[in-house]
Coordinates of C-alpha atoms and ligand atoms in Angstrom, one line a residue:
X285 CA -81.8 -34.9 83.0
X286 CA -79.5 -32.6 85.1
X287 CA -82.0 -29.6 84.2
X288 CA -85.0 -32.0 85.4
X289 CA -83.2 -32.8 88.2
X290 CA -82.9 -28.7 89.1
X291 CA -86.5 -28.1 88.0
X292 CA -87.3 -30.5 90.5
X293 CA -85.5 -28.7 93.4
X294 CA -86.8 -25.4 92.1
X295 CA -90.5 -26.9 92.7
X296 CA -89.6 -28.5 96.3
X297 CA -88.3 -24.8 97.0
X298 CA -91.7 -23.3 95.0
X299 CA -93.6 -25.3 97.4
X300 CA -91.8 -24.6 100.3
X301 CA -92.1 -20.4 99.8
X302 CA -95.8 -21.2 99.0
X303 CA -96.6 -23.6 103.0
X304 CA -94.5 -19.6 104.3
X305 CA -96.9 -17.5 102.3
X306 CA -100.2 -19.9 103.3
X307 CA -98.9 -19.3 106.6
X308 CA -98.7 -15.9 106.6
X309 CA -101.9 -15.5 104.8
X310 CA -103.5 -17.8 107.7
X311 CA -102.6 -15.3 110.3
X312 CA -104.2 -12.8 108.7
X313 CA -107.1 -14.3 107.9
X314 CA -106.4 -14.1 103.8
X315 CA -106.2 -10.0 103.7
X316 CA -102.9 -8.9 103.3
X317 CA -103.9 -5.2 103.0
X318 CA -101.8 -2.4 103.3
X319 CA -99.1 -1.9 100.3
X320 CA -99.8 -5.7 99.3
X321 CA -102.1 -7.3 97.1
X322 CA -103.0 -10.8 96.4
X323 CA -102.7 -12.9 93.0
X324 CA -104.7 -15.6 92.8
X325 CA -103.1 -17.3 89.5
X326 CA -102.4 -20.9 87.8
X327 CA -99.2 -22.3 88.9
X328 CA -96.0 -21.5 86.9
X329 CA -97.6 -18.7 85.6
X330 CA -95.8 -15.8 86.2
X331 CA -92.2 -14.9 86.3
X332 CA -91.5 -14.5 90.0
X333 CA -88.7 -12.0 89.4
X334 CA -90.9 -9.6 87.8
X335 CA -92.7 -9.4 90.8
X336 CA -89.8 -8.6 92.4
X337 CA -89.4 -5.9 90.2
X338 CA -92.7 -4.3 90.8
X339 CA -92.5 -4.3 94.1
X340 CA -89.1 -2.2 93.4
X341 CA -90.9 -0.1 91.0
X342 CA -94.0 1.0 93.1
X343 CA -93.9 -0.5 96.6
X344 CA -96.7 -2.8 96.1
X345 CA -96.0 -6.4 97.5
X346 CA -97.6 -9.0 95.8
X347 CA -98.4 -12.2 97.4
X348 CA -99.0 -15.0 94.9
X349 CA -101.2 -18.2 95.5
X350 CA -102.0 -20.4 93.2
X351 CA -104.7 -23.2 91.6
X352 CA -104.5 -25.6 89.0
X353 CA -107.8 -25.5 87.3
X354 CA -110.7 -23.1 86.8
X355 CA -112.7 -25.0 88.8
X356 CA -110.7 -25.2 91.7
X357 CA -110.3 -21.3 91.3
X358 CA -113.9 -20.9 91.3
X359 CA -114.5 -23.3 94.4
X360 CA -112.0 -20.9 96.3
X361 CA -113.6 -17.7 95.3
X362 CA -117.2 -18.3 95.6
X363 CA -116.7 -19.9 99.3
X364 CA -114.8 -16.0 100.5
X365 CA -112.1 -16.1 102.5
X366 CA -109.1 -15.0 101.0
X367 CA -109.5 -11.2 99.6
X368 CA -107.6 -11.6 96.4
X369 CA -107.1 -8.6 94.3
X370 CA -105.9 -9.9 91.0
X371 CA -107.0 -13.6 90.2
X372 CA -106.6 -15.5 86.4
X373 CA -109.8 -17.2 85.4
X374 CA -110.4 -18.5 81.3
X375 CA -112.8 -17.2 79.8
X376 CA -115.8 -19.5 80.7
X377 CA -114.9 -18.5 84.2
X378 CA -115.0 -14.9 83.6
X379 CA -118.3 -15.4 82.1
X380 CA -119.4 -17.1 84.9
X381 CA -118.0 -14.8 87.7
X382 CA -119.8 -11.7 85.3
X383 CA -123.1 -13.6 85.5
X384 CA -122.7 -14.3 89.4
X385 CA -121.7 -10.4 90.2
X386 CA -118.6 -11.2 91.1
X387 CA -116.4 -8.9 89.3
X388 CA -115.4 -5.3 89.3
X389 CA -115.6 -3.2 86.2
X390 CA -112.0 -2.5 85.2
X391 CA -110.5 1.5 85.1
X392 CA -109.3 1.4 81.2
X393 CA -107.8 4.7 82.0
X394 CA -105.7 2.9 84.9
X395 CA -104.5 0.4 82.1
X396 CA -103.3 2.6 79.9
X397 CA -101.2 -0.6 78.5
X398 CA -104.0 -1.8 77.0
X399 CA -103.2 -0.5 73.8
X400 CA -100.1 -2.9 73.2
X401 CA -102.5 -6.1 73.2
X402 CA -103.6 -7.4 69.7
X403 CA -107.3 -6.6 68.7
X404 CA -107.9 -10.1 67.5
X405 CA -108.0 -10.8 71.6
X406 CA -109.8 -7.8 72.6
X407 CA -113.7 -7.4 72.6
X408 CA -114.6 -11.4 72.5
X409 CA -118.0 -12.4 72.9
X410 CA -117.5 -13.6 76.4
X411 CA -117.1 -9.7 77.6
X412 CA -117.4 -7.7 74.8
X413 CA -115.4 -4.3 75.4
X414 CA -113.3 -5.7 78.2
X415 CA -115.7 -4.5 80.9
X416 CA -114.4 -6.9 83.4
X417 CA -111.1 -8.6 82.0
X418 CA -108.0 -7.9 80.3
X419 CA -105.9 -10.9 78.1
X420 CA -103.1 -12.5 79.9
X421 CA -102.1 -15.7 78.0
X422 CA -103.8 -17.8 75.4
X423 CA -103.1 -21.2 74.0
X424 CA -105.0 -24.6 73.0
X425 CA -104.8 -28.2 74.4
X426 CA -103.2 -30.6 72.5
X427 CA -101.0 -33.8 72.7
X428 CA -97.2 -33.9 73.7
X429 CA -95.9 -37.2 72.5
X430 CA -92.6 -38.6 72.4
X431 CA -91.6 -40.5 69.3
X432 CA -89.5 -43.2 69.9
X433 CA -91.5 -44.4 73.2
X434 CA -94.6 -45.2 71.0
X435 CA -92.3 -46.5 68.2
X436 CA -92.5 -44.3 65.9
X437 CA -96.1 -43.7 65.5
X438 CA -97.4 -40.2 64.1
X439 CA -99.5 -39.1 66.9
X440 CA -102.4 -36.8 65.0
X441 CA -106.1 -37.7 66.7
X442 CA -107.5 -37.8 70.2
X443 CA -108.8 -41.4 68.9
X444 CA -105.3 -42.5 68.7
X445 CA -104.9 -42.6 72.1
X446 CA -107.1 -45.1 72.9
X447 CA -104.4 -47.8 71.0
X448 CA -103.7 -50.8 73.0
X449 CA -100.0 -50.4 72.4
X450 CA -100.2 -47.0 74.6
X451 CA -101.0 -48.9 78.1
X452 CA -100.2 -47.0 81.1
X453 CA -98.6 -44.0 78.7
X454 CA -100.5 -41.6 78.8
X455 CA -100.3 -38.2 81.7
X456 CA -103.6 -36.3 81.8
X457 CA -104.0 -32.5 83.2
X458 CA -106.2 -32.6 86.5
X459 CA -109.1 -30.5 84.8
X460 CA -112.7 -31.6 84.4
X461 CA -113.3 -29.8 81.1
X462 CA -110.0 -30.8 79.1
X463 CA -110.4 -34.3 79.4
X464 CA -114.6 -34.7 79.5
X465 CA -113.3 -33.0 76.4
X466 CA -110.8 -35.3 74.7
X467 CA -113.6 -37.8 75.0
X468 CA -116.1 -35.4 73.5
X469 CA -114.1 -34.7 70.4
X470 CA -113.0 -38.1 69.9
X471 CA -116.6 -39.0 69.9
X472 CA -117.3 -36.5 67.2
X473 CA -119.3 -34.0 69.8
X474 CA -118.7 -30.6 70.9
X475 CA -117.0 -29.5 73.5
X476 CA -119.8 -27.2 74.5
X477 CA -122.4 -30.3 74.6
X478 CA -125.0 -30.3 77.3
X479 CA -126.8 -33.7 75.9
X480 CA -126.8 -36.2 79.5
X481 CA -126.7 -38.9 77.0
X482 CA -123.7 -37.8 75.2
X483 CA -121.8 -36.9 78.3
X484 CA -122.4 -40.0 79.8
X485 CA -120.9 -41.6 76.2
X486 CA -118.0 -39.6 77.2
X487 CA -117.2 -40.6 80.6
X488 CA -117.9 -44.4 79.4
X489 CA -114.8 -43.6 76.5
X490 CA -112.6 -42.4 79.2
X491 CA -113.0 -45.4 81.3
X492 CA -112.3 -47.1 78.3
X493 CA -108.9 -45.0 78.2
X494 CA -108.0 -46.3 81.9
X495 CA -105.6 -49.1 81.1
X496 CA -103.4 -46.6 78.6
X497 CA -103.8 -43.6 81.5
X498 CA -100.4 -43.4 83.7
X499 CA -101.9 -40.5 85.9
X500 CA -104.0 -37.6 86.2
X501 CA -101.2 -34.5 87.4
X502 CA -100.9 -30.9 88.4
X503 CA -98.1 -28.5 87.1
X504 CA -95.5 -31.7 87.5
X505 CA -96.9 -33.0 83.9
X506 CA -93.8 -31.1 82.2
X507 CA -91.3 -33.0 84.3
X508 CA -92.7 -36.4 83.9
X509 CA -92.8 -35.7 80.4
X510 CA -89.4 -34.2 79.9
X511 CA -88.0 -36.3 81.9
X512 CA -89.5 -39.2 79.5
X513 CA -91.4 -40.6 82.5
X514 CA -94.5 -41.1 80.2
X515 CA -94.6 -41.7 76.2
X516 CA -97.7 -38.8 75.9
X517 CA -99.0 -36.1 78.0
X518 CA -102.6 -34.0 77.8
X519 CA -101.4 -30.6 78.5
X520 CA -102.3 -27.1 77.5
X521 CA -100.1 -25.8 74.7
X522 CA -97.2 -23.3 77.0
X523 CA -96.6 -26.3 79.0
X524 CA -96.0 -28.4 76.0
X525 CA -93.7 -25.3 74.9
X526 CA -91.6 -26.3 77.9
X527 CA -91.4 -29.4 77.6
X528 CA -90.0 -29.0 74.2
X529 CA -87.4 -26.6 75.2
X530 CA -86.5 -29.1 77.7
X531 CA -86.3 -32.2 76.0
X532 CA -86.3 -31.8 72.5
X533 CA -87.2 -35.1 70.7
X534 CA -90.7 -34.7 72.2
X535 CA -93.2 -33.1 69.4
X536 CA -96.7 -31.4 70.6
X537 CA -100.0 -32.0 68.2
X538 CA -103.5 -30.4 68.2
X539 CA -105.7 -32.8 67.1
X540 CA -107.7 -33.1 64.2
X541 CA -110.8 -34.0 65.7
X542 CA -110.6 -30.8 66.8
X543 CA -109.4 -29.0 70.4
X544 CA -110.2 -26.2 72.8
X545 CA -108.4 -22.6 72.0
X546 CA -108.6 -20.5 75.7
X547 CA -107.8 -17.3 76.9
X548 CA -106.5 -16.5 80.7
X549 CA -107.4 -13.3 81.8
X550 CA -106.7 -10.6 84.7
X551 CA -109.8 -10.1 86.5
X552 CA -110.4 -7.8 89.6
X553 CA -112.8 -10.0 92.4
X554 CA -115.7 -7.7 94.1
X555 CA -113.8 -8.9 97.7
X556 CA -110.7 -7.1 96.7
X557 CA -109.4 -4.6 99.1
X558 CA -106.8 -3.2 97.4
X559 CA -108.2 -1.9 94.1
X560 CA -106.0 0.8 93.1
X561 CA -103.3 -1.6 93.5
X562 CA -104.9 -4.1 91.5
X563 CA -104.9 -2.1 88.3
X564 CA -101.3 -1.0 89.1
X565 CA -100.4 -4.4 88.6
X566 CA -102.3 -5.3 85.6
X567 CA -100.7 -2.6 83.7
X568 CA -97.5 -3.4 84.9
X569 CA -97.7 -6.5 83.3
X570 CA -99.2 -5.6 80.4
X571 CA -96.3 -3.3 79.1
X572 CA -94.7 -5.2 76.3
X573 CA -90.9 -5.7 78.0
X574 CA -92.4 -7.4 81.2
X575 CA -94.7 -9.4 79.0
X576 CA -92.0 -10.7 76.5
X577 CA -89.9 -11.7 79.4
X578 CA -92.9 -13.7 81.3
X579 CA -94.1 -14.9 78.3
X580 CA -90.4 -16.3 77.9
X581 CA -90.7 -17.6 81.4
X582 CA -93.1 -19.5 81.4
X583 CA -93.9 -20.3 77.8
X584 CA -97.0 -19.5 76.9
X585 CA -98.6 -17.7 74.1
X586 CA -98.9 -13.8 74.7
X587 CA -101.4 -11.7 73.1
X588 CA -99.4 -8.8 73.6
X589 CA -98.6 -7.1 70.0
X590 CA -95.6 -5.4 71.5
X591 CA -94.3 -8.0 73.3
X592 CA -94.2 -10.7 70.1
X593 CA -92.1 -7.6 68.8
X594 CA -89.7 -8.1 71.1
X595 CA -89.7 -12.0 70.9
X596 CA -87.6 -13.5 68.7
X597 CA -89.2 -14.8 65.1
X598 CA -88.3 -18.5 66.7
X599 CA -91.0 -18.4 69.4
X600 CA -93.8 -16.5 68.0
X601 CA -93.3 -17.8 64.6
X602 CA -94.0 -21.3 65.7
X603 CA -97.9 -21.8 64.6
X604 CA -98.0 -25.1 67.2
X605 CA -97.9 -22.4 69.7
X606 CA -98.9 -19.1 67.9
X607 CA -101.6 -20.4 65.7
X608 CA -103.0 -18.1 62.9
X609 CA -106.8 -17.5 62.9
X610 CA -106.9 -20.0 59.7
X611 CA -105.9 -22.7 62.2
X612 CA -107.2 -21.5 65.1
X613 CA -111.0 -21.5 63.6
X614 CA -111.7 -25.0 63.6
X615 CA -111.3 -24.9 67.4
X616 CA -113.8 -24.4 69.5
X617 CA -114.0 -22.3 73.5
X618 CA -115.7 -23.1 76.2
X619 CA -118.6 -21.6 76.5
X620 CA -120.1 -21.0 80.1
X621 CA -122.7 -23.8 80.5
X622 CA -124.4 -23.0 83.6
X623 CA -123.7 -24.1 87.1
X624 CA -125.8 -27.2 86.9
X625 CA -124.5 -27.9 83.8
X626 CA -120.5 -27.7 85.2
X627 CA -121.2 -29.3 87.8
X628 CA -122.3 -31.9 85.6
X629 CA -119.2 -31.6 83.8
X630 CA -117.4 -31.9 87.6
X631 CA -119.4 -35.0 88.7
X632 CA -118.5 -36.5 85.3
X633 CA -114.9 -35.9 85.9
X634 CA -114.5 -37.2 89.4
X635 CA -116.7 -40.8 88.5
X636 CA -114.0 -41.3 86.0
X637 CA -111.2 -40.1 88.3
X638 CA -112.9 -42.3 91.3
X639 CA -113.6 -45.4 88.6
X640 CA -112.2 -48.8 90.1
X641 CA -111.4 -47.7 93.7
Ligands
N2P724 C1 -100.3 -23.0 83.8 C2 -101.6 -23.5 83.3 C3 -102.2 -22.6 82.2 C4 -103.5 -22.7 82.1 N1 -99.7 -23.9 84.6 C5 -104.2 -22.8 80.8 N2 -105.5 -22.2 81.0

């Protein structure tokens, strides 16, 4: 509890430094320019001491912000504003920002760290030869579930979530597409599907998962959970890695209905001003000791070759959180649907969230 209790401190101080930097983006009016560039990332994301270390190493400030969904990152974007040099879509994003020009082609010869990332993640179908995007982070979405608070059941199946016995249990990430699609794959459909019909099916199974749902969170998921505030959480695999390290009688599933395997990816947006920067960074945290020790940080899955080197056999042997392709395949990624089709998706999402008021 004592570490919860610190975590907690460290993200009323987190939040703090982030009201000094929205200030000082504010009086810029979002370009930071000069010898600074701007990461537009998830939050808990990145080791903050590494960007410490690059701005020793080159002179290159980085100002982070952050967003908790893809959606909310793509709001932000496509309204202007803030320049940002570096930002962290998935891969449905990417396609989407190729397909709405809002990309810049990347300099391979400026990321000559390239080389250290595993093949299996390079050249995938949503931009094949890494035109626009490099891999960050990758990962699925699964369950975190605490034993003993659901007396003893064996959590293994989206369906089993709907159990009476689970009322007001269960913590769900605040992201349209992860839990449209726990209702799609308990119903047996993809998580791709476009049919109205099935996707209203969905949002009627999630109202139906009200009474067991305890809240619908950001980023604080992994203290609620750790902190056994909540018997079961809906959370992307590196946060359930957390949790795990923290509290150690939770266990983390991907079920068997099937789940959603993603990829985070550095991206450079059209609006950046500082370009040359931009790459700098990328490569920076591409080269295999800064990515072991982020990937340490923040606990998610790297797709850095010479960074699981440098990891020990403990982490990256884990297949919960470094599946092999055997396990992997019967998992599917989102595939970009089509602005009327995510907003779909969106309106979906906020019916359920706005169901009752
Ligand atoms: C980090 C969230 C990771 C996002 N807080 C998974 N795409």
């Amino acid at each position: 509890m004592k570490r919860v209790v610190q975590a907690l401190a460290a993200a009323v101080l987190a939040a703090l430094a982030l009201m000094l930097v929205t200030t000082s983006l504010n009086s810029s009016q979002g370009y930071a320019g000069g010898n600074t560039i701007i990461l537009y990332n998830w939050g808990d994301y990145i080791d903050p001491d590494l960007l410490d270390e690059f701005y020793e190493e080159t002179g290159i400030k980085v100002v982070l912000q952050t967003f908790d969904s893809n959606e909310a990152m793509l709001t932000k974007l496509s309204h202007g504003g803030t320049h940002f040099d570096v930002a962290v879509p998935s891969e449905y994003a990417v396609a989407k920002m190729m397909e709405q020009g809002m990309l810049l082609p990347l300099d391979h010869s400026k990321i000559p760290n390239l080389e250290h990332i595993d093949p299996r993640f390079l050249d995938m179908p949503f931009d094949a030869g890494n035109v626009y995007s490099v891999p960050y982070f990758w990962g699925t979405v699964g369950i975190v579930y605490n034993p003993e608070m659901v007396g003893g059941k064996t959590i293994t199946r989206w369906n089993d979530l709907w159990d009476p016995e689970l009322r007001n249990e269960i913590l769900l990430v605040d992201s349209a597409r992860e839990v449209i699609g726990i209702a799609l794959n308990s119903l047996g459909y993809s998580l791709n599907d476009t049919d109205l019909d099935h996707l209203e099916q969905a949002k009627q199974r999630l109202i139906d998962l009200i009474p067991n749902v305890k809240a619908i969170v950001g980023d604080e998921i992994k203290l609620l959970l750790a902190g056994e505030e909540a018997a079961i959480g809906v959370v992307w695999s590196g946060d359930a890695y957390s949790v795990l390290q923290e509290n150690d009688r939770l266990d983390y599933v991907v079920p068997e209905e099937g789940s959603n395997l993603w990829f985070d990816n550095f991206v450079i947006p059209v609006t950046a001003k500082n370009v040359e920067a931009a790459h700098e960074f990328i490569n920076f945290m591409l080269d295999p000791e800064v990515a072991a020790r982020n990937t340490e940080y923040v606990g998610y899955s790297t797709p850095n070759a010479g960074a699981m080197e440098l990891l020990d056999e403990e982490i990256v042997g884990d297949v919960r959180f470094y599946p092999p392709p055997e396990l992997t395949a019967r998992l599917e990624v989102y595939e970009n649907l089509g602005k009327q089709m995510l907003a779909h998706y969106n309106k979906l999402f906020l019916e359920f969230k706005m169901h009752g008021n």
